[in-house]
Coordinates of C-alpha atoms and ligand atoms in Angstrom, one line a residue:
Chain I
X1 CA 26.7 -15.3 -4.8
X2 CA 27.9 -14.3 -8.7
X3 CA 24.9 -12.3 -10.6
X4 CA 23.6 -15.9 -12.6
X5 CA 23.0 -16.8 -9.2
X6 CA 20.3 -15.0 -8.1
X7 CA 17.0 -16.0 -9.8
X8 CA 17.6 -20.0 -7.8
X9 CA 17.9 -18.5 -5.2
X10 CA 15.6 -16.2 -4.7
X11 CA 12.8 -19.5 -5.7
X12 CA 14.6 -21.4 -3.2
X13 CA 13.3 -19.1 -0.4
X14 CA 10.6 -21.3 1.4
X15 CA 10.6 -18.4 4.2
X16 CA 12.1 -15.8 5.9
X17 CA 14.6 -17.0 7.9
X18 CA 16.2 -18.2 4.7
X19 CA 15.9 -14.2 2.7
X20 CA 18.0 -12.9 5.5
X21 CA 20.6 -15.2 4.8
X22 CA 20.3 -14.0 1.1
X23 CA 20.4 -10.4 1.8
X24 CA 22.9 -10.6 4.4
X25 CA 25.6 -12.6 1.9
X26 CA 24.3 -9.6 -0.4
X27 CA 25.4 -7.0 2.1
X28 CA 21.4 -6.5 2.8
X29 CA 20.8 -7.4 6.1
X30 CA 23.1 -5.9 9.8
X31 CA 22.8 -7.4 13.4
X32 CA 22.3 -4.6 15.5
X33 CA 23.8 -6.6 18.9
X34 CA 24.3 -3.5 20.9
X35 CA 21.6 -2.6 23.8
X36 CA 19.1 -0.8 22.9
X37 CA 16.1 0.6 24.5
X38 CA 12.7 -0.6 23.2
X39 CA 11.4 3.5 22.9
X40 CA 13.0 5.0 21.1
X41 CA 15.8 3.2 20.3
X42 CA 14.3 0.7 17.4
X43 CA 12.4 3.6 16.4
X44 CA 15.2 5.8 16.1
X45 CA 17.5 2.8 14.4
X46 CA 14.4 2.1 11.9
X47 CA 13.8 5.2 10.7
X48 CA 17.6 5.8 10.2
X49 CA 17.7 2.9 7.8
X50 CA 14.6 3.8 6.4
X51 CA 15.6 7.1 4.8
X52 CA 18.3 5.4 1.8
X53 CA 15.2 3.7 0.0
X54 CA 17.5 2.8 -3.2
X55 CA 20.0 0.8 -0.5
X56 CA 18.9 0.1 3.2
X57 CA 19.9 -3.1 4.8
X58 CA 17.4 -5.1 6.7
X59 CA 18.5 -5.0 11.0
X60 CA 18.0 -8.0 13.2
X61 CA 18.3 -6.5 16.5
X62 CA 19.5 -9.5 19.3
X63 CA 19.6 -7.6 22.2
X64 CA 17.2 -5.6 23.4
X65 CA 16.8 -4.5 26.8
X66 CA 14.2 -6.4 28.7
X67 CA 14.4 -8.9 25.9
X68 CA 16.8 -11.2 26.2
X69 CA 17.0 -13.8 23.8
X70 CA 14.6 -12.6 21.4
X71 CA 15.2 -11.3 17.7
X72 CA 12.8 -8.4 16.1
X73 CA 13.6 -7.5 12.0
X74 CA 13.0 -4.8 10.7
X75 CA 13.2 -3.6 7.2
X76 CA 12.9 -7.0 5.4
X77 CA 11.6 -4.9 2.6
X78 CA 12.9 -1.6 3.2
X79 CA 14.8 -1.6 0.2
X80 CA 14.3 -0.9 -4.0
X81 CA 18.0 -3.3 -3.2
X82 CA 16.0 -5.7 -1.2
X83 CA 13.0 -6.0 -3.2
X84 CA 15.5 -6.5 -6.4
X85 CA 17.7 -9.2 -4.7
X86 CA 13.8 -11.1 -4.0
X87 CA 12.5 -11.1 -7.8
X88 CA 16.2 -12.3 -8.7
X89 CA 17.8 -9.4 -10.0
X90 CA 21.1 -7.5 -8.7
X91 CA 21.2 -4.8 -6.6
X92 CA 21.2 -1.4 -8.3
X93 CA 18.2 -3.0 -10.5
X94 CA 16.4 0.0 -11.3
X95 CA 12.5 0.9 -10.0
X96 CA 11.8 0.7 -13.3
X97 CA 13.1 -2.4 -14.3
X98 CA 11.8 -3.8 -11.4
X99 CA 8.3 -2.8 -11.7
X100 CA 8.3 -4.9 -15.6
X101 CA 9.5 -7.6 -14.4
X102 CA 6.8 -7.7 -11.7
X103 CA 4.5 -6.8 -14.8
X104 CA 5.9 -9.4 -16.5
X105 CA 5.4 -12.3 -14.5
X106 CA 1.1 -12.3 -14.6
X107 CA -0.5 -15.3 -15.7
X108 CA 3.4 -16.7 -16.3
X109 CA 3.7 -19.3 -13.9
X110 CA 0.9 -22.4 -12.5
X111 CA 1.2 -22.5 -8.4
X112 CA 3.2 -24.4 -6.9
X113 CA 1.5 -25.8 -3.8
X114 CA 2.1 -28.3 -1.5
X115 CA 1.1 -29.4 2.6
X116 CA 3.3 -30.2 5.1
X117 CA 1.9 -32.7 8.0
X118 CA 1.7 -30.2 11.2
X119 CA 3.6 -32.3 12.9
X120 CA 6.6 -31.7 10.2
X121 CA 5.9 -28.1 10.3
X122 CA 8.8 -25.5 11.4
X123 CA 6.1 -23.6 12.5
X124 CA 4.9 -25.5 15.1
X125 CA 8.2 -26.6 16.8
X126 CA 7.1 -24.9 20.0
X127 CA 3.3 -24.6 21.2
X128 CA 1.7 -22.6 23.5
X129 CA -2.2 -23.2 24.9
X130 CA -2.2 -22.3 28.5
X131 CA -1.3 -18.8 29.7
X132 CA -0.8 -16.8 26.6
X133 CA 1.0 -13.4 26.5
X134 CA 1.9 -12.1 23.9
X135 CA 4.1 -9.7 25.4
X136 CA 6.1 -13.2 26.7
X137 CA 7.0 -14.1 22.8
X138 CA 7.0 -10.3 20.8
X139 CA 9.9 -8.1 21.8
X140 CA 6.8 -5.2 20.9
X141 CA 7.8 -1.2 20.8
X142 CA 5.5 1.8 20.0
X143 CA 6.2 2.5 16.5
X144 CA 5.0 6.1 16.3
X145 CA 5.6 7.7 20.0
X146 CA 1.7 8.6 20.0
X147 CA 0.6 5.2 18.9
X148 CA -2.4 4.2 21.1
X149 CA -0.4 0.6 22.3
X150 CA 2.1 -1.1 20.9
X151 CA 1.5 -2.9 17.4
X152 CA 2.3 -5.5 15.2
X153 CA 2.2 -3.8 11.9
X154 CA 3.8 -6.6 9.3
X155 CA 1.1 -9.4 10.2
X156 CA -0.7 -11.7 7.1
X157 CA -4.2 -12.5 8.0
X158 CA -4.9 -15.3 6.7
X159 CA -9.2 -17.1 7.2
X160 CA -11.7 -18.9 5.9
X161 CA -15.4 -17.4 5.1
X162 CA -17.4 -17.8 7.9
X163 CA -20.2 -18.5 5.7
X164 CA -18.6 -21.1 3.1
X165 CA -15.8 -22.1 5.7
X166 CA -14.5 -25.6 3.3
X167 CA -13.8 -23.3 0.0
X168 CA -10.0 -23.2 -0.1
X169 CA -10.3 -20.4 -2.8
X170 CA -12.3 -18.3 -0.4
X171 CA -9.4 -18.2 2.5
X172 CA -7.9 -14.5 3.0
X173 CA -4.7 -13.8 3.2
X174 CA -4.4 -9.5 3.6
X175 CA -2.3 -7.7 5.8
X176 CA -4.0 -5.6 8.6
X177 CA -3.1 -3.4 11.4
X178 CA -3.3 -5.5 15.0
X179 CA -3.0 -3.0 18.6
X180 CA -2.5 -5.9 21.3
X181 CA -4.9 -5.2 23.9
X182 CA -4.0 -7.7 27.4
X183 CA -1.5 -10.6 26.9
X184 CA -4.2 -12.1 24.7
X185 CA -6.4 -10.2 23.3
X186 CA -5.9 -8.0 19.9
X187 CA -7.8 -5.6 18.4
X188 CA -7.6 -5.9 14.4
X189 CA -8.4 -2.7 12.1
X190 CA -10.3 -3.0 8.4
X191 CA -12.9 -1.4 6.8
X192 CA -16.6 -3.2 5.4
X193 CA -14.5 -3.3 1.6
X194 CA -11.7 -5.2 2.6
X195 CA -12.0 -9.2 3.1
X196 CA -11.8 -9.6 6.4
X197 CA -14.6 -6.7 7.2
X198 CA -16.6 -8.4 4.9
X199 CA -15.8 -12.1 6.8
X200 CA -16.4 -9.8 10.2
X201 CA -19.7 -8.5 9.0
X202 CA -21.0 -11.4 7.7
X203 CA -19.9 -13.6 10.7
X204 CA -21.6 -11.1 13.3
X205 CA -25.1 -10.9 11.2
X206 CA -24.9 -15.0 11.4
X207 CA -23.6 -15.1 14.6
X208 CA -21.2 -17.4 13.1
X209 CA -17.3 -18.5 14.4
X210 CA -14.5 -16.4 13.0
X211 CA -10.9 -18.0 13.4
X212 CA -7.8 -16.6 11.9
X213 CA -4.5 -17.4 11.7
X214 CA -1.7 -14.4 11.9
X215 CA 1.5 -15.2 10.6
X216 CA 4.7 -13.1 11.4
X217 CA 7.3 -13.6 10.0
X218 CA 6.9 -15.2 6.5
X219 CA 8.0 -16.0 2.9
X220 CA 8.7 -12.6 1.7
X221 CA 7.3 -13.0 -1.2
X222 CA 3.2 -13.6 0.7
X223 CA 3.9 -9.9 2.2
X224 CA 4.3 -8.0 -1.6
X225 CA 1.4 -10.5 -3.4
X226 CA -1.0 -10.3 -0.3
X227 CA -1.5 -6.9 0.1
X228 CA -2.4 -6.9 -3.4
X229 CA -5.7 -6.2 -4.7
X230 CA -6.6 -9.2 -6.5
X231 CA -10.1 -10.4 -7.0
X232 CA -11.6 -12.1 -3.8
X233 CA -11.7 -15.6 -4.9
X234 CA -8.5 -15.8 -5.9
X235 CA -6.3 -17.7 -2.9
X236 CA -3.4 -15.2 -2.4
X237 CA -1.0 -18.2 -1.6
X238 CA -1.6 -19.3 -5.3
X239 CA -1.2 -16.1 -6.5
X240 CA 2.5 -15.5 -4.3
X241 CA 3.9 -18.6 -5.3
X242 CA 3.1 -17.7 -8.9
X243 CA 4.3 -14.4 -9.2
X244 CA 7.6 -15.9 -6.9
X245 CA 7.4 -19.0 -9.0
X246 CA 8.0 -20.7 -6.3
X247 CA 6.7 -23.2 -4.6
X248 CA 4.8 -22.5 -1.2
X249 CA 4.6 -24.8 1.9
X250 CA 1.5 -24.8 3.5
X251 CA 0.2 -26.4 7.1
X252 CA -2.6 -26.4 9.4
X253 CA -3.0 -24.3 12.5
X254 CA -4.4 -25.1 15.5
X255 CA -8.2 -23.5 14.4
X256 CA -7.7 -25.3 11.2
X257 CA -6.5 -22.1 8.9
X258 CA -4.4 -22.8 6.2
X259 CA -1.0 -21.6 7.2
X260 CA 2.5 -21.3 5.8
X261 CA 4.8 -24.0 7.2
X262 CA 7.7 -22.4 7.7
X263 CA 6.5 -18.9 9.3
X264 CA 8.5 -18.0 12.1
X265 CA 5.3 -17.1 14.6
X266 CA 1.7 -17.7 13.8
X267 CA -1.3 -16.8 16.7
X268 CA -4.3 -18.6 16.6
X269 CA -7.3 -16.2 17.8
X270 CA -11.4 -16.1 17.7
X271 CA -13.3 -13.2 16.4
X272 CA -15.0 -11.6 19.8
X273 CA -18.8 -11.7 18.2
X274 CA -20.0 -7.8 18.3
X275 CA -17.5 -6.5 19.9
X276 CA -15.7 -3.6 19.8
X277 CA -12.7 -1.9 21.7
X278 CA -11.2 1.1 21.7
X279 CA -8.1 1.1 19.0
X280 CA -5.3 4.3 17.9
X281 CA -4.6 6.0 17.0
X282 CA -1.9 4.8 14.6
X283 CA 0.7 6.4 12.5
X284 CA -0.2 5.2 8.8
X285 CA 1.1 5.6 5.5
X286 CA -0.4 9.3 4.7
X287 CA 1.9 10.0 7.2
X288 CA -0.3 10.5 9.8
X289 CA -2.3 9.7 13.0
X290 CA -5.7 7.9 12.3
X291 CA -7.8 8.6 15.0
X292 CA -9.1 6.4 18.0
X293 CA -12.3 3.6 16.6
X294 CA -13.8 1.3 18.4
X295 CA -12.5 -2.1 16.1
X296 CA -13.3 -5.7 16.7
X297 CA -11.9 -7.8 19.2
X298 CA -10.1 -11.5 19.1
X299 CA -9.1 -13.4 21.8
X300 CA -6.0 -15.6 21.1
X301 CA -6.7 -19.7 21.3
X302 CA -2.8 -20.8 20.6
X303 CA 0.6 -19.8 19.8
X304 CA 3.2 -21.8 17.9
X305 CA 6.5 -20.4 17.0
X306 CA 10.1 -21.8 15.5
X307 CA 12.3 -22.0 18.5
X308 CA 13.9 -19.2 18.8
X309 CA 11.7 -16.9 16.2
X310 CA 12.3 -13.9 14.7
X311 CA 9.5 -11.4 15.3
X312 CA 9.1 -9.4 12.3
X313 CA 7.9 -5.6 12.2
X314 CA 7.9 -2.7 9.8
X315 CA 8.6 0.8 9.8
X316 CA 5.6 2.9 8.7
X317 CA 5.3 6.4 9.4
X318 CA 5.8 9.4 7.1
X319 CA 7.5 8.8 4.4
X320 CA 9.8 7.3 3.0
X321 CA 9.4 4.2 5.0
X322 CA 9.0 -0.1 4.4
X323 CA 5.2 0.9 3.7
X324 CA 6.4 2.5 0.5
X325 CA 9.3 0.0 -0.6
X326 CA 6.7 -3.5 0.2
X327 CA 3.7 -2.3 -1.4
X328 CA 5.1 0.6 -4.0
X329 CA 5.7 -2.0 -7.2
X330 CA 2.5 -4.5 -6.3
X331 CA 0.1 -1.5 -6.5
X332 CA 1.4 0.0 -9.4
X333 CA 1.3 -3.3 -11.4
X334 CA -2.1 -4.1 -11.2
X335 CA -3.1 -0.9 -12.6
X336 CA -1.1 -1.3 -15.3
X337 CA -2.8 -4.5 -16.3
X338 CA -6.1 -3.6 -15.6
X339 CA -5.8 -0.4 -17.9
X340 CA -3.3 -2.1 -20.7
X341 CA -6.8 -4.4 -21.3
X342 CA -8.8 -1.2 -22.6
X343 CA -5.5 1.0 -23.2
X344 CA -2.9 -0.7 -24.8
X345 CA -1.1 2.8 -25.4
X346 CA -0.6 2.8 -21.6
X347 CA 3.5 2.3 -21.0
X348 CA 4.2 2.2 -17.4
X349 CA 2.5 3.0 -14.2
X350 CA 4.4 4.5 -10.8
X351 CA 1.9 4.8 -8.5
X352 CA 4.3 4.4 -5.5
X353 CA 3.7 7.3 -3.7
X354 CA 1.0 6.8 -0.7
X355 CA -0.1 3.8 -1.8
X356 CA -1.5 5.2 -4.5
X357 CA -3.0 8.4 -4.0
X358 CA -0.4 10.4 -6.8
X359 CA 0.3 8.3 -9.7
X360 CA 1.9 9.2 -12.7
X361 CA 1.0 6.9 -16.3
X362 CA 2.6 7.1 -19.3
X363 CA 0.4 6.6 -22.5
X364 CA 1.1 7.2 -26.1
X365 CA -1.2 9.5 -26.6
X366 CA -4.0 7.9 -29.6
X367 CA -5.8 11.6 -30.0
X368 CA -6.3 14.9 -28.8
X369 CA -6.9 14.8 -25.0
X370 CA -6.6 10.9 -24.9
X371 CA -4.6 10.5 -21.5
X372 CA -7.1 12.2 -19.8
X373 CA -9.8 9.4 -20.8
X374 CA -7.4 7.2 -20.0
X375 CA -6.8 8.8 -16.2
X376 CA -11.3 8.5 -15.9
X377 CA -10.3 4.8 -16.4
X378 CA -7.4 4.4 -14.0
X379 CA -10.0 6.1 -11.4
X380 CA -12.5 3.1 -11.3
X381 CA -9.4 0.2 -11.5
X382 CA -9.9 -1.6 -8.0
X383 CA -7.8 0.5 -6.5
X384 CA -8.4 3.4 -8.2
X385 CA -11.5 3.6 -6.9
X386 CA -10.5 4.8 -3.4
X387 CA -7.2 5.5 -3.5
X388 CA -6.0 6.8 -6.9
X389 CA -6.6 11.2 -5.4
X390 CA -3.9 12.6 -7.7
X391 CA -3.0 11.4 -11.1
X392 CA 0.2 12.7 -13.1
X393 CA -1.0 11.7 -17.0
X394 CA 2.6 11.5 -18.6
X395 CA 3.7 10.7 -22.8
X396 CA 5.4 7.5 -23.2
X397 CA 9.0 9.6 -24.2
X398 CA 9.0 10.4 -20.2
X399 CA 9.6 7.7 -17.7
X400 CA 7.3 7.8 -14.6
X401 CA 9.4 6.7 -12.3
X402 CA 11.7 9.4 -13.3
X403 CA 10.6 12.3 -10.9
X404 CA 13.4 14.6 -13.0
X405 CA 11.4 13.5 -16.2
X406 CA 8.4 14.0 -14.8
X407 CA 8.7 17.4 -13.7
X408 CA 9.8 18.6 -17.3
X409 CA 6.8 16.9 -18.8
X410 CA 5.0 19.4 -16.2
X411 CA 7.3 22.6 -17.4
X412 CA 6.6 22.4 -21.0
X413 CA 3.7 19.9 -21.9
X414 CA 1.0 21.3 -19.0
X415 CA -1.7 24.0 -19.9
X416 CA -2.8 25.7 -16.5
X417 CA -6.5 24.4 -18.0
X418 CA -5.3 21.1 -18.7
X419 CA -6.4 19.7 -15.1
X420 CA -9.6 18.4 -14.2
X421 CA -11.2 18.7 -11.1
X422 CA -13.3 15.9 -9.5
X423 CA -15.4 17.4 -6.2
X424 CA -16.7 15.2 -3.7
X425 CA -15.4 11.4 -4.6
X426 CA -15.2 8.3 -2.7
X427 CA -11.2 8.8 -0.3
X428 CA -9.7 6.0 1.7
X429 CA -10.5 7.2 5.3
X430 CA -6.8 7.9 6.6
X431 CA -6.3 11.2 3.8
X432 CA -5.7 13.9 5.8
X433 CA -6.6 16.1 3.3
X434 CA -10.2 14.4 2.7
X435 CA -12.6 17.5 2.9
X436 CA -14.4 14.5 5.4
X437 CA -12.8 11.0 6.3
X438 CA -13.8 8.7 3.3
X439 CA -15.0 11.8 1.2
X440 CA -12.7 13.8 -1.2
X441 CA -11.9 15.8 -4.2
X442 CA -9.7 14.2 -7.1
X443 CA -7.1 15.8 -9.6
X444 CA -6.3 14.7 -13.1
X445 CA -3.0 16.8 -14.5
X446 CA -3.1 16.3 -18.2
X447 CA 1.2 16.3 -18.8
X448 CA 1.0 14.8 -22.2
X449 CA 2.1 16.9 -25.5
X450 CA -0.2 18.3 -27.6
X451 CA -2.1 16.4 -31.0
X452 CA -4.4 18.0 -33.3
X453 CA -6.6 19.9 -33.8
X454 CA -4.8 21.5 -31.0
X455 CA -3.0 24.4 -33.2
X456 CA -0.3 24.2 -30.9
X457 CA 1.2 21.0 -31.9
X458 CA 4.3 18.8 -30.3
X459 CA 7.2 21.0 -29.9
X460 CA 10.6 20.3 -31.7
X461 CA 12.6 19.0 -29.5
X462 CA 15.9 18.6 -28.8
X463 CA 16.9 14.9 -28.5
X464 CA 20.2 14.1 -26.6
X465 CA 21.7 10.7 -27.0
X466 CA 20.4 7.5 -25.1
X467 CA 20.9 4.2 -24.9
X468 CA 22.9 1.1 -23.9
X469 CA 26.2 3.4 -25.1
X470 CA 24.8 6.4 -23.0
X471 CA 24.0 4.0 -19.8
X472 CA 27.5 2.1 -20.3
X473 CA 29.0 5.7 -20.5
X474 CA 27.2 6.6 -17.0
X475 CA 28.4 3.6 -15.3
X476 CA 32.4 4.2 -16.5
X477 CA 32.2 7.8 -15.2
X478 CA 30.4 6.3 -11.6
X479 CA 33.1 3.5 -11.5
X480 CA 36.2 6.7 -12.5
X481 CA 35.0 8.7 -9.4
X482 CA 34.6 6.4 -7.1
X483 CA 37.9 4.7 -8.3
X484 CA 39.6 8.5 -7.8
X485 CA 38.0 7.9 -3.5
X486 CA 40.6 4.8 -4.0
Chain D
X1 CA 8.2 5.0 39.6
X2 CA 6.2 3.6 38.1
X3 CA 2.2 5.0 38.0
X4 CA -0.9 3.8 37.9
X5 CA -2.4 7.1 36.3
X6 CA -3.0 6.5 32.1
X7 CA -0.9 9.6 30.2
X8 CA -3.7 9.5 27.8
X9 CA -7.1 9.6 29.7
X10 CA -5.9 10.3 32.8
X11 CA -7.4 7.5 34.6
X12 CA -6.4 5.5 37.3
X13 CA -6.2 1.7 37.7
X14 CA -4.1 0.7 35.1
X15 CA -3.4 -2.8 34.9
X16 CA 0.3 -4.5 35.1
X17 CA 0.2 -6.7 31.6
X18 CA 3.8 -7.2 31.8
X19 CA 7.2 -6.8 33.3
X20 CA 10.6 -7.1 31.5
X21 CA 13.6 -8.8 33.0
X22 CA 17.7 -8.4 32.0
X23 CA 19.7 -11.0 34.8
X24 CA 16.6 -12.0 36.8
X25 CA 16.2 -7.9 37.3
X26 CA 12.7 -6.0 36.2
X27 CA 14.2 -3.3 33.9
X28 CA 10.4 -2.2 32.6
X29 CA 6.6 -2.7 33.5
X30 CA 4.0 -2.6 30.7
X31 CA 0.8 -1.0 31.5
X32 CA -2.9 -1.2 30.5
X33 CA -5.9 1.6 31.0
X34 CA -9.0 -0.3 31.1
X35 CA -11.0 2.5 30.7
X36 CA -9.4 4.1 27.2
X37 CA -7.3 1.1 26.1
X38 CA -3.5 3.3 26.4
X39 CA -0.6 0.9 26.6
X40 CA 3.0 2.2 27.7
X41 CA 6.1 0.8 29.2
X42 CA 7.3 2.7 32.3
X43 CA 10.8 3.0 30.5
X44 CA 8.8 5.6 27.3
X45 CA 10.0 8.7 27.3
X46 CA 7.9 11.5 29.6
X47 CA 6.5 13.0 26.1
X48 CA 4.2 9.6 25.7
X49 CA 3.2 8.7 28.8
X50 CA 3.5 10.8 31.3
X51 CA 0.4 12.9 31.6
X52 CA 1.8 16.2 32.8
X53 CA 3.7 16.7 29.6
X54 CA 1.6 15.0 26.9
X55 CA 0.8 16.1 24.5
X56 CA -3.2 17.4 24.5
X57 CA -3.6 16.8 20.6
X58 CA -4.0 12.8 21.9
X59 CA -5.5 12.8 25.1
X60 CA -8.8 10.8 24.6
X61 CA -11.9 11.9 26.7
X62 CA -12.7 9.2 29.5
X63 CA -16.1 11.2 30.2
X64 CA -17.3 10.8 26.1
X65 CA -16.1 7.5 25.5
X66 CA -19.7 7.8 23.3
X67 CA -18.0 9.8 20.7
X68 CA -15.4 7.8 18.9
X69 CA -16.8 5.6 15.8
X70 CA -17.6 2.0 15.8
X71 CA -16.0 0.1 12.9
X72 CA -18.3 -2.7 10.6
X73 CA -21.4 -1.7 11.7
X74 CA -24.2 -3.7 10.1
Ligands
ZN501 ZN1 -6.9 5.4 29.7

């Protein structure tokens, strides 16, 4: 695989299988064929892999004890190198470059959506409508040791608006955690502000059915772009296609929902109106367990899958995990775009940490104290409203993706009174530091330099050499160092 | 040996949802507690499923299921 082929190769991906093949060619996917117990073996291997945030490979298990012939993939989006390959960039591309790759794609491409007749859609190769047993289809395992059950952690759930079912744009695709509750049932965790939460409440209020299709093992672009805070009336399929610059093939599920034609597995299900079952705990992205709650329950009506399907799942828990590489860049990029509509002085946004519970924003100060104004605007972006808890503001000469530089700014450009604490603000319910779930404090640290009328002004900075020449030299030093080993 | 006592809420009466087989022999069983909805595999490490050694921090009080909040209330 040459470097020049990468963008075309990435655009030609139409399924998880295509992507695994690309990853394997690039040394970024391995097959685990030693016998492994579902617990704790799968978790141990997934956690060990995710220690290498830059280079971890996807792992395909094909010999899990008690699941003969079944395949499980974890870590598909588990490293920056895997994300780089998905975006058509070479391994070793920096996080900053990947950020600008995504930020630069806005409005760049038209969506390319095509429809495949159900009879020709690979996802419908095998169909189960009787005696449904999810445990027969999915090689599940306990993701964290005190999870309340066996979770499907990387499901893209598609649904139509129960009050406007013919509207393509109002179809919703989102990632929600599902806990299996017996062979043909599962609970789905959501909150009222998420699209699925809204749809469940609308269906229950009006007494109308809510049917969903749970897609597993999908086009790898969907998981990246379907978890995005975009407008409710924008189709996630169109958006993912435009952002990938690649066509997406849809078909219909048996219960009438538009689904990806090339997914590995689709579970069709219907909301049990008004019913709730105990759900949780689940080891969530802040690195702590959620509580036990009573959540909506869905009854499975059919399952479709490709021949010899691959069940794709995720390790999520105390970071760094696949969850961080999966959603980090695409959490950061919309905040950047939204901020720049008001403040073109914003030069980059790093909201990689715990879904943006901590974010770092670089900005060209327009006037003294301006960075604080920008920080307050960030808190009112769609993601900022709930998630941006700690904000560190740095100057444009600091790369927010380079934590050594951020620490330099904190060390030399922050006065102890250059912080703002906003008490009793909205908070994500699963933030363990909240005062009460759903309510907590925000922190803004202004680590930008001083402008008039501030009496101190900018320090006389040392300017070490930078640029292409220094980048090339540092690469050469690294090569010489590696060469000395061989 | 498979027990039907729930490791989380100590209720009895767990139901068998699935059995994993390898070369024809049952190698593990997945059980589910109808009281607290805990699901487990009998091959898991004791600290996750054995009521005698499992952490009390993750216990569910079968006598007070009312305390667990219901999400998405109108
Ligand atoms: Zn129980």
